[in-house]
């Protein structure tokens, strides 16, 4: 569903507001105040669920290294928990406070903030990369791998580190919530799907829809097929184009130069080989796009302040977010959208408060972190906090477009920069600590914006969402280290022969060692390719802004193109399938596609999200999916054969098995 608005460039564009439901008069009158949306029972449920989700997240982080989004499962379990409790009390004759969609949203937000620290706190990555076992796994004779650069996990310092780092990211982008959610109309597919699920649970008309959503599930990456139905068509096509350019041409071309550009006998995760090209080229493309749009937003905002008048900011994707839906009842939808915007902006978070919070927390962190990691000097921590908001914006913007949060990818930027600045005397520990700082900031910022999208669509106050994020983060600062400590003391974490291999630990330590030597240790032509893709992202964005709309709407989005460069081509296929389904559906029955495409998309995402919980439980007992599909030049009989041939293809290798980052 779409509505027109006047962009900052003075032109009329169409923007999509997916899945906006009609706001009834009763709902309009019964929206609780922001303080009433946060309840004691909600916080109690959040604490219990947050602990459970932390345990599951650590399990996934220490085994496969891939953590799916659990916010949909958090919304569902939050509803079931409180609804069951209130029903039980009602049967006993006690009166209970009505359970609203706003309270449900707050619970979901709090849980996501809590378990998010287990995912992005460095427990399965940067912390373990410092320990003695990882040092020995790499080898005591490995150049740059020093015995002095070892720090084993400790419950005390991990909790302190969490408290001084984790809150900063929440303040980094909160001032841009209007730009990202309202003006830019970024879709944040998981946040949108969670909102549809919650809305369906709390309306009589939506009960049937909620049931439909759970049934729309099948085992062909339904999350990304659903994203393809929700995301703008140009985004889906850009992701596919990025997959073709990288996995179809660039990586096979670079692979042909193994032995010349880089040693041919390197492993798949060695930064001095093909893996280094993947990481740094993807980062360059993402940074070029993200920094261009950040500068553009700052410029437009400054111009508005100078002109002393309010205009709507235009992100470069605005003119593409069309969804091909020409809806009826446009005036009603416009009124409902304005009501949602008023609720979202009613309890505002002042810019001065966000800026002061960021500066104050950054100052505390700058003074505290060097006491935990002495090689990471205070001025280096300050440098991290100066560049963190830009990277947080890039990650949040990318998550809004494609639903992919690449926090670890951005964290590698901080790791490499700090390790190269510190050098051989402590650079490994300093770089890994910087990785943990950066990963926490960019991840929490993206999670907050995703939850803001959910709150906007469920008529929840932005202030209640922000406060619940703070409360959930406080829980996570305690629960995430405690639950990790359970694994650390009970299991042989990091053992290559055990179930908890912690795959990222060795990768990050090797990258820190590489960073000590600086850019000179990158594989041949890697730096030149990075500069080329960075400039290409800037040029493409510039063309999108200066070329007439009838042509620019076909120019790809660099941020979306960059995702498959590093993550893999599997999501590109699924998202493109989604956009093809919508295209055909529109040609067959346009009205049905307008009415049900959003529900089907949310159903796919919700079904996959809900399945995450039993899937995680089954994985604990080593019960894994029995099917692995692969398209390549050779027939493979075993998984080990598959791993060995992944990077030896000379044409498009598209793996439907999600690779580790």
XYZ file of C-alpha atoms in Angstrom:
661
model
C 0.000 0.000 0.000
C 1.387 3.363 -0.933
C 0.959 7.032 -0.395
C 2.559 10.059 -1.993
C 4.562 12.652 -0.156
C 6.679 15.633 -1.068
C 10.356 14.815 -0.886
C 13.134 17.161 -0.012
C 14.095 17.436 -3.649
C 10.710 18.949 -4.369
C 9.319 16.070 -6.413
C 6.374 13.777 -5.797
C 7.362 10.191 -5.209
C 5.550 7.046 -4.201
C 6.532 5.255 -1.020
C 5.364 1.960 0.328
C 3.867 1.460 3.770
C 3.350 -2.283 3.855
C 0.637 -3.891 5.891
C -0.955 -0.764 7.368
C -4.224 -1.812 8.940
C -7.220 0.378 9.504
C -7.140 2.018 12.920
C -10.553 1.656 14.532
C -12.045 4.350 16.714
C -11.730 2.060 19.739
C -8.039 1.478 19.101
C -7.501 5.191 18.585
C -8.964 5.939 22.033
C -7.356 3.051 23.934
C -3.701 3.533 23.041
C -2.024 3.497 26.472
C 0.465 6.105 27.603
C 4.079 5.136 27.138
C 4.596 4.395 30.850
C 1.605 2.050 30.865
C 3.073 0.056 27.968
C 5.896 -1.090 30.275
C 4.567 -3.440 32.978
C 6.024 -5.517 35.790
C 4.627 -8.733 34.345
C 6.086 -7.818 30.978
C 9.534 -7.302 32.457
C 9.293 -10.596 34.355
C 8.393 -12.464 31.171
C 11.180 -10.627 29.331
C 13.763 -11.696 31.923
C 12.776 -15.362 31.695
C 12.621 -15.366 27.901
C 15.811 -13.322 27.643
C 17.706 -15.927 29.655
C 16.332 -18.753 27.496
C 17.177 -16.943 24.283
C 20.701 -16.182 25.527
C 21.290 -19.892 26.085
C 20.032 -20.722 22.587
C 22.069 -17.905 21.031
C 25.294 -19.027 22.700
C 24.658 -22.552 21.503
C 24.291 -21.417 17.892
C 27.183 -18.973 18.151
C 29.596 -21.582 19.474
C 28.620 -24.313 17.004
C 27.717 -23.033 13.530
C 28.416 -19.333 14.074
C 25.133 -18.295 12.407
C 22.388 -16.719 14.525
C 18.965 -16.220 12.911
C 16.616 -13.440 13.925
C 14.577 -14.472 16.954
C 12.421 -11.357 17.298
C 9.397 -13.040 15.723
C 9.688 -15.953 18.142
C 10.034 -13.399 20.962
C 6.798 -11.705 19.930
C 4.927 -15.016 19.755
C 6.228 -16.438 23.040
C 5.645 -13.106 24.771
C 2.016 -13.211 23.687
C 1.536 -16.833 24.725
C 3.202 -16.295 28.126
C 1.218 -13.244 29.222
C -2.034 -14.438 27.660
C -1.756 -17.801 29.432
C -0.998 -16.082 32.731
C -3.916 -13.635 32.489
C -6.286 -16.433 31.446
C -5.159 -18.522 34.422
C -5.737 -15.640 36.861
C -9.135 -14.907 35.330
C -10.230 -18.477 35.931
C -9.220 -18.066 39.582
C -11.427 -14.994 39.835
C -8.718 -12.318 39.770
C -9.092 -9.248 37.607
C -6.165 -8.554 35.298
C -5.019 -5.609 33.277
C -5.789 -6.029 29.559
C -2.879 -7.319 27.522
C -2.312 -4.842 24.695
C -0.327 -5.033 21.496
C 1.868 -2.253 22.871
C 2.811 -4.326 25.921
C 3.455 -7.300 23.625
C 5.748 -5.123 21.510
C 7.630 -3.900 24.568
C 8.229 -7.499 25.708
C 9.525 -8.452 22.285
C 11.824 -5.423 22.236
C 13.171 -6.156 25.702
C 13.900 -9.790 24.852
C 15.635 -8.865 21.600
C 17.828 -6.342 23.428
C 18.728 -8.980 26.011
C 19.665 -11.879 23.745
C 21.186 -9.457 21.220
C 24.141 -9.019 23.569
C 24.724 -12.764 23.557
C 24.912 -12.548 19.767
C 26.979 -9.365 19.402
C 28.863 -9.189 22.691
C 31.889 -11.063 21.369
C 31.317 -14.244 23.388
C 31.655 -16.535 20.399
C 34.128 -14.384 18.508
C 36.454 -11.668 19.838
C 36.563 -12.871 23.470
C 37.427 -16.425 22.472
C 39.960 -15.182 19.927
C 41.963 -13.832 22.884
C 42.075 -17.050 24.887
C 44.953 -19.497 25.287
C 43.303 -22.327 23.342
C 42.896 -20.228 20.192
C 46.484 -19.037 20.554
C 47.638 -22.674 20.576
C 45.323 -23.684 17.717
C 46.911 -21.112 15.423
C 50.336 -22.308 16.478
C 53.054 -20.955 18.683
C 55.367 -20.684 15.646
C 52.856 -18.656 13.608
C 54.411 -15.218 12.859
C 52.850 -12.527 15.031
C 51.032 -14.989 17.323
C 52.560 -14.067 20.694
C 51.980 -15.705 24.068
C 51.684 -12.213 25.590
C 48.544 -11.573 23.536
C 46.351 -13.925 25.562
C 43.414 -13.070 27.826
C 41.065 -15.816 28.945
C 37.375 -15.077 29.517
C 36.470 -13.930 33.022
C 32.971 -13.418 34.355
C 33.817 -10.171 36.158
C 35.534 -8.284 33.355
C 32.989 -9.494 30.771
C 30.077 -8.069 32.790
C 31.892 -4.758 33.259
C 32.734 -4.642 29.554
C 29.098 -5.252 28.645
C 27.848 -2.439 30.871
C 30.312 0.173 29.603
C 29.898 -0.708 25.908
C 26.395 -2.032 25.236
C 24.333 1.097 25.950
C 26.319 3.380 23.657
C 24.865 1.940 20.451
C 21.315 2.704 21.583
C 22.096 6.430 21.569
C 24.053 6.469 18.310
C 21.117 6.557 15.867
C 18.023 7.238 17.947
C 17.933 10.798 16.607
C 17.585 9.390 13.067
C 14.555 7.206 13.803
C 12.220 9.562 11.911
C 14.533 9.682 8.911
C 14.896 5.899 8.767
C 11.345 4.800 9.628
C 9.057 7.605 8.431
C 10.929 9.577 5.806
C 13.046 6.828 4.288
C 10.284 4.215 4.626
C 12.880 1.460 5.028
C 11.060 -1.854 5.209
C 12.959 -3.748 7.958
C 11.204 -6.985 6.890
C 11.613 -8.864 10.189
C 10.361 -5.871 12.162
C 7.410 -5.516 9.797
C 6.554 -9.217 9.984
C 6.760 -9.148 13.791
C 4.354 -6.209 13.852
C 1.886 -8.033 11.615
C 2.052 -11.079 13.886
C 1.462 -8.981 17.020
C -1.343 -7.000 15.392
C -2.977 -10.248 14.324
C -2.932 -11.577 17.882
C -4.546 -8.474 19.342
C -7.424 -7.865 16.920
C -10.453 -10.035 16.295
C -10.185 -9.423 12.569
C -6.533 -10.370 12.650
C -6.919 -13.695 14.444
C -7.520 -15.569 11.192
C -4.581 -13.764 9.579
C -2.314 -14.762 12.455
C -3.254 -18.369 11.910
C -2.500 -18.038 8.195
C 0.936 -16.657 8.931
C 2.067 -19.691 10.897
C 0.865 -22.076 8.217
C 2.755 -20.291 5.433
C 5.995 -22.202 5.988
C 8.172 -24.314 3.785
C 11.839 -25.257 3.829
C 13.309 -23.129 1.033
C 14.628 -20.137 3.000
C 11.107 -18.731 3.465
C 12.456 -15.704 5.326
C 14.221 -14.372 2.253
C 11.389 -15.296 -0.106
C 9.138 -13.270 2.204
C 11.660 -10.435 2.170
C 11.491 -10.534 -1.605
C 7.732 -9.970 -1.431
C 8.093 -7.017 0.953
C 11.293 -5.339 -0.238
C 11.254 -2.991 -3.238
C 11.831 -4.686 -6.564
C 15.011 -2.705 -7.241
C 16.479 -3.979 -3.955
C 15.814 -7.613 -4.857
C 17.261 -7.151 -8.324
C 20.293 -5.389 -6.856
C 20.942 -8.315 -4.509
C 20.749 -10.738 -7.439
C 23.056 -8.539 -9.515
C 25.552 -8.453 -6.655
C 25.462 -12.258 -6.427
C 26.119 -12.592 -10.167
C 28.952 -10.045 -10.165
C 30.690 -11.562 -7.126
C 30.041 -15.307 -7.241
C 29.537 -15.451 -10.984
C 32.533 -13.468 -12.168
C 34.727 -11.791 -9.552
C 35.490 -14.665 -7.160
C 36.025 -17.235 -9.961
C 38.327 -14.743 -11.722
C 40.365 -14.140 -8.575
C 40.442 -17.897 -7.886
C 42.111 -18.445 -11.248
C 45.038 -16.333 -9.999
C 45.679 -18.518 -6.952
C 49.398 -19.043 -6.706
C 50.078 -15.625 -8.235
C 47.952 -13.096 -6.348
C 47.938 -15.212 -3.186
C 49.266 -18.609 -2.058
C 47.205 -21.442 -3.502
C 47.298 -23.642 -0.400
C 45.489 -21.264 1.976
C 42.301 -22.218 3.814
C 38.853 -20.876 3.016
C 38.942 -18.461 5.965
C 42.482 -17.127 5.541
C 42.576 -13.351 5.059
C 45.688 -13.621 2.916
C 43.667 -15.530 0.318
C 40.290 -15.323 -1.382
C 38.551 -14.724 1.935
C 40.437 -11.438 2.299
C 39.098 -10.208 -1.039
C 35.561 -11.113 -0.011
C 35.697 -9.312 3.323
C 37.420 -6.107 2.271
C 35.706 -5.617 -1.105
C 32.281 -6.120 0.502
C 33.186 -3.640 3.239
C 34.342 -1.074 0.661
C 31.101 -1.279 -1.313
C 28.984 -1.039 1.845
C 30.943 1.904 3.217
C 30.754 3.805 -0.061
C 26.965 3.521 -0.140
C 26.423 4.102 3.579
C 28.716 7.102 3.891
C 27.210 8.737 0.789
C 23.709 8.498 2.236
C 24.836 9.604 5.687
C 26.464 12.708 4.212
C 23.356 13.310 2.150
C 21.089 13.146 5.182
C 23.349 15.488 7.146
C 23.405 17.924 4.223
C 19.623 17.916 3.857
C 19.159 18.370 7.603
C 21.628 21.264 7.684
C 19.857 22.872 4.742
C 16.510 22.556 6.536
C 17.933 24.187 9.645
C 19.366 27.026 7.592
C 16.072 27.569 5.787
C 14.172 27.312 9.079
C 11.502 25.146 7.558
C 10.631 21.469 7.771
C 10.880 19.227 4.781
C 10.802 15.471 4.384
C 14.194 13.904 3.836
C 14.582 11.665 0.825
C 16.736 8.564 1.008
C 17.861 7.318 -2.394
C 15.592 4.306 -2.218
C 12.427 6.401 -1.775
C 11.572 6.612 -5.429
C 11.912 2.843 -5.792
C 9.736 1.759 -2.861
C 6.585 1.243 -4.831
C 5.600 -2.403 -4.383
C 3.455 -1.957 -7.501
C 0.273 -1.509 -5.454
C -2.305 1.080 -6.490
C -4.689 0.904 -3.570
C -8.168 2.190 -3.015
C -9.397 4.148 0.008
C -6.323 6.333 -0.275
C -7.684 9.038 1.989
C -8.418 6.582 4.822
C -5.004 5.021 4.564
C -3.377 8.428 4.553
C -5.271 9.367 7.710
C -4.311 6.099 9.395
C -0.701 6.597 8.420
C -0.734 10.096 9.899
C -2.160 8.685 13.140
C 0.634 6.139 13.305
C 3.176 8.857 12.706
C 1.630 11.003 15.441
C 1.780 8.116 17.926
C 5.349 7.337 16.898
C 6.434 10.964 17.317
C 4.213 11.878 20.270
C 6.621 10.876 23.037
C 9.758 12.069 21.351
C 13.334 11.431 22.393
C 15.087 14.829 22.216
C 18.147 15.044 20.021
C 20.086 16.737 22.812
C 19.315 13.790 25.094
C 20.539 11.264 22.516
C 23.697 13.259 21.822
C 24.411 13.820 25.524
C 23.830 10.143 26.274
C 26.203 9.058 23.539
C 28.932 11.480 24.601
C 28.567 10.657 28.301
C 28.564 6.898 27.836
C 31.426 7.099 25.355
C 33.447 9.068 27.920
C 32.809 6.431 30.602
C 33.720 3.667 28.175
C 36.852 5.494 27.029
C 38.065 5.694 30.616
C 37.115 2.121 31.564
C 38.055 -0.106 28.610
C 41.827 0.549 28.832
C 41.755 -0.827 32.388
C 40.356 -4.110 31.012
C 42.522 -4.190 27.878
C 45.687 -2.136 28.528
C 46.955 -2.261 24.903
C 43.772 -0.456 23.794
C 44.676 3.084 24.844
C 42.040 5.692 25.643
C 42.646 7.720 22.485
C 42.078 4.608 20.375
C 38.775 3.959 22.156
C 37.839 7.571 21.459
C 38.660 7.029 17.784
C 36.293 4.070 17.726
C 33.458 6.157 19.130
C 34.074 8.868 16.557
C 33.622 6.503 13.614
C 31.032 4.183 15.196
C 27.899 6.278 14.380
C 28.751 6.248 10.666
C 29.173 2.471 10.660
C 26.031 2.046 12.770
C 24.090 4.031 10.176
C 25.477 1.890 7.357
C 24.477 -1.316 9.140
C 21.004 -0.045 10.062
C 20.408 1.220 6.540
C 21.448 -2.113 5.059
C 19.248 -4.017 7.527
C 16.328 -1.801 6.546
C 16.812 -2.656 2.893
C 17.596 -6.371 3.020
C 16.998 -7.548 6.629
C 20.703 -8.468 6.929
C 22.673 -7.093 9.872
C 26.402 -7.428 9.194
C 27.667 -6.307 12.580
C 30.661 -8.640 12.553
C 31.681 -7.352 9.132
C 31.750 -3.773 10.394
C 33.516 -4.879 13.555
C 36.351 -6.205 11.416
C 36.963 -2.640 10.258
C 37.650 -1.552 13.829
C 39.742 -4.671 14.423
C 41.961 -4.103 11.408
C 42.403 -0.349 11.974
C 43.276 -0.608 15.668
C 45.548 -3.642 15.241
C 47.500 -1.820 12.531
C 47.791 1.339 14.667
C 49.010 -0.504 17.773
C 51.418 -2.815 15.961
C 53.228 -5.871 17.247
C 53.301 -4.815 20.898
C 49.716 -5.620 21.931
C 48.011 -5.102 18.581
C 46.231 -8.450 18.677
C 44.482 -7.838 22.006
C 43.777 -4.192 21.131
C 42.291 -5.147 17.773
C 40.094 -7.898 19.196
C 38.842 -5.612 21.965
C 38.052 -2.956 19.345
C 36.161 -5.609 17.409
C 33.957 -6.271 20.455
C 33.291 -2.553 20.959
C 32.356 -1.915 17.346
C 30.232 -5.040 16.982
C 28.154 -4.123 20.012
C 27.494 -0.586 18.789
C 26.494 -1.340 15.200
C 24.416 -4.377 16.190
C 22.374 -2.690 18.928
C 21.749 0.316 16.678
C 20.309 -1.918 13.922
C 18.232 -3.921 16.431
C 16.801 -0.709 17.866
C 15.776 0.563 14.428
C 14.222 -2.816 13.575
C 12.186 -2.625 16.779
C 11.222 0.986 16.063
C 9.660 -0.288 12.842
C 7.682 -2.864 14.816
C 6.608 -0.200 17.293
C 5.508 2.157 14.535
C 3.252 -0.487 12.987
C 1.787 -1.580 16.351
C 1.017 1.974 17.540
C 3.640 1.741 20.278
C 5.370 4.769 21.712
C 8.942 5.367 20.589
C 9.804 6.306 24.153
C 8.479 3.031 25.560
C 10.452 1.176 22.903
C 13.625 3.033 23.816
C 13.156 2.480 27.558
C 12.451 -1.218 27.013
C 15.645 -1.422 24.967
C 17.551 0.093 27.889
C 15.976 -2.356 30.330
C 16.584 -5.327 28.044
C 20.184 -4.256 27.526
C 20.691 -4.060 31.296
C 19.343 -7.614 31.574
C 21.601 -8.779 28.766
C 24.685 -7.276 30.423
C 24.156 -9.801 33.233
C 22.372 -12.739 31.597
C 24.589 -12.990 28.500
C 27.894 -13.338 30.440
C 26.307 -15.677 33.002
C 24.868 -18.041 30.402
C 28.139 -17.974 28.448
C 30.011 -18.791 31.643
C 27.853 -21.903 31.979
C 29.103 -23.119 28.598
C 32.699 -22.065 29.332
C 32.897 -23.994 32.595
C 30.895 -27.041 31.487
C 32.259 -27.694 27.985
C 35.540 -27.707 26.111
C 34.884 -24.473 24.186
C 37.019 -23.966 21.095
C 38.175 -27.556 20.767
C 38.327 -28.492 17.052
C 37.227 -32.032 17.960
C 34.285 -31.027 20.163
C 30.773 -29.755 19.416
C 31.596 -26.161 20.428
C 34.275 -25.253 17.912
C 33.649 -21.473 18.036
C 34.466 -21.042 14.316
C 34.988 -17.268 14.394
C 37.661 -17.283 17.108
C 40.527 -18.462 14.899
C 39.364 -16.270 12.001
C 39.380 -13.086 14.064
C 42.707 -13.791 15.739
C 44.307 -14.394 12.357
C 42.818 -11.138 11.084
C 44.219 -9.274 14.106
C 47.647 -10.759 13.388
C 47.269 -9.694 9.752
C 46.263 -6.206 10.881
C 49.531 -5.788 12.767
C 51.373 -5.775 9.446
C 48.905 -3.310 7.908
C 47.617 -3.121 4.325
C 50.894 -4.427 2.958
C 49.892 -7.945 4.024
C 46.661 -7.947 2.041
C 46.649 -10.189 -1.032
C 47.765 -8.733 -4.338
C 45.519 -6.060 -5.891
C 43.087 -6.318 -2.950
C 43.548 -2.689 -1.898
C 43.153 -1.455 -5.477
C 39.934 -3.443 -5.906
C 38.622 -2.068 -2.612
C 39.254 1.511 -3.721
C 37.578 0.802 -7.051
C 34.407 -0.601 -5.484
C 34.289 2.226 -2.924
C 34.405 4.831 -5.703
C 31.892 2.815 -7.743
C 29.394 2.951 -4.856
C 29.775 6.739 -4.659
C 29.347 7.153 -8.427
C 26.292 4.892 -8.584
C 24.587 6.842 -5.794
C 25.437 10.124 -7.469
C 23.930 8.891 -10.723
C 20.769 7.853 -8.905
C 20.370 11.421 -7.676
C 21.216 13.406 -10.810
C 19.719 11.254 -13.574
C 15.960 11.629 -14.319
C 13.748 9.297 -12.314
C 12.524 7.345 -15.333
C 16.102 6.138 -15.817
C 17.475 6.218 -12.249
C 14.806 3.799 -11.022
C 16.661 1.062 -12.904
C 20.057 1.826 -11.324
C 20.938 -0.779 -8.645
C 21.434 -0.021 -4.943
C 25.107 -0.603 -3.984
C 24.281 -1.522 -0.377
C 21.975 -4.295 -1.557
C 24.523 -5.478 -4.118
C 27.192 -5.782 -1.423
C 25.285 -8.221 0.803
C 25.852 -11.388 -1.307
C 29.488 -10.425 -1.918
C 30.291 -11.665 1.562
C 27.237 -13.521 2.881
C 26.722 -15.703 -0.189
C 24.417 -16.003 -3.175
C 21.734 -18.110 -1.496
C 19.637 -15.174 -0.245
C 19.760 -13.469 -3.664
C 17.987 -16.400 -5.283
C 15.320 -16.525 -2.587
C 14.642 -12.776 -2.623
C 14.431 -12.760 -6.398
C 11.978 -15.678 -6.257
C 9.841 -13.505 -3.986
C 9.838 -10.565 -6.371
C 9.072 -12.843 -9.348
C 6.125 -14.349 -7.460
C 4.771 -10.871 -6.743
C 5.293 -9.775 -10.358
C 3.377 -12.770 -11.740
C 0.691 -12.442 -9.067
C 0.115 -8.813 -10.026
C -0.349 -9.785 -13.659
C -2.805 -12.567 -12.812
C -4.885 -10.810 -10.133
C -3.722 -7.374 -9.064
C -6.317 -6.901 -6.318
C -5.503 -10.210 -4.624
C -1.817 -9.382 -4.721
C -2.557 -6.035 -3.062
C -4.697 -7.664 -0.380
C -2.658 -10.744 0.446
C 0.962 -10.271 -0.660
C 1.849 -8.632 2.651
C 0.157 -11.398 4.625
C 1.911 -14.118 2.642
C 5.282 -12.377 3.039
C 4.835 -11.959 6.763
C 3.637 -15.539 7.011
C 6.785 -16.833 5.375
C 9.015 -14.777 7.650
C 6.986 -15.584 10.767
C 6.828 -19.282 9.971
C 10.563 -19.458 9.559
C 11.120 -17.348 12.664
C 8.851 -19.478 14.825
C 10.531 -22.648 13.537
C 13.847 -21.281 14.786
C 12.964 -22.235 18.352
C 12.267 -25.992 17.863
C 15.101 -26.114 15.331
C 17.531 -24.741 17.912
C 16.316 -27.242 20.486
C 16.724 -30.117 17.996
C 20.255 -28.954 17.179
C 21.224 -29.432 20.826
C 20.578 -33.145 20.302
C 22.513 -33.052 17.003
C 19.340 -33.456 14.932
C 20.007 -31.430 11.775
C 18.162 -30.934 8.462
C 18.721 -33.921 6.163
C 18.899 -32.004 2.894
C 21.703 -29.875 1.440
C 21.293 -28.488 -2.094
C 24.258 -27.291 -4.124
C 24.716 -26.107 -7.694
C 28.283 -26.507 -8.958
C 30.507 -28.059 -11.594
C 31.064 -31.354 -9.822
C 28.951 -33.978 -8.104
C 29.747 -34.234 -4.405
C 28.890 -37.190 -2.212
C 29.720 -35.878 1.236
C 29.656 -32.591 3.073
C 33.446 -32.666 3.335
C 33.670 -32.942 -0.466
C 31.308 -29.974 -0.739
C 33.455 -27.797 1.503
C 36.538 -28.660 -0.457
C 35.090 -27.691 -3.838
C 33.194 -24.524 -2.948
C 35.838 -22.102 -4.208
C 37.155 -24.090 -7.176
C 34.397 -23.302 -9.653
C 34.836 -21.302 -12.832
C 31.222 -20.225 -13.233
C 28.370 -19.236 -10.940
C 28.541 -21.316 -7.742
C 25.271 -20.765 -5.919
C 25.063 -22.614 -2.621
C 21.753 -22.893 -0.871
C 23.605 -23.918 2.257
C 24.285 -20.765 4.280
C 28.057 -20.391 4.680
C 29.745 -19.057 7.753
C 30.707 -15.423 7.691
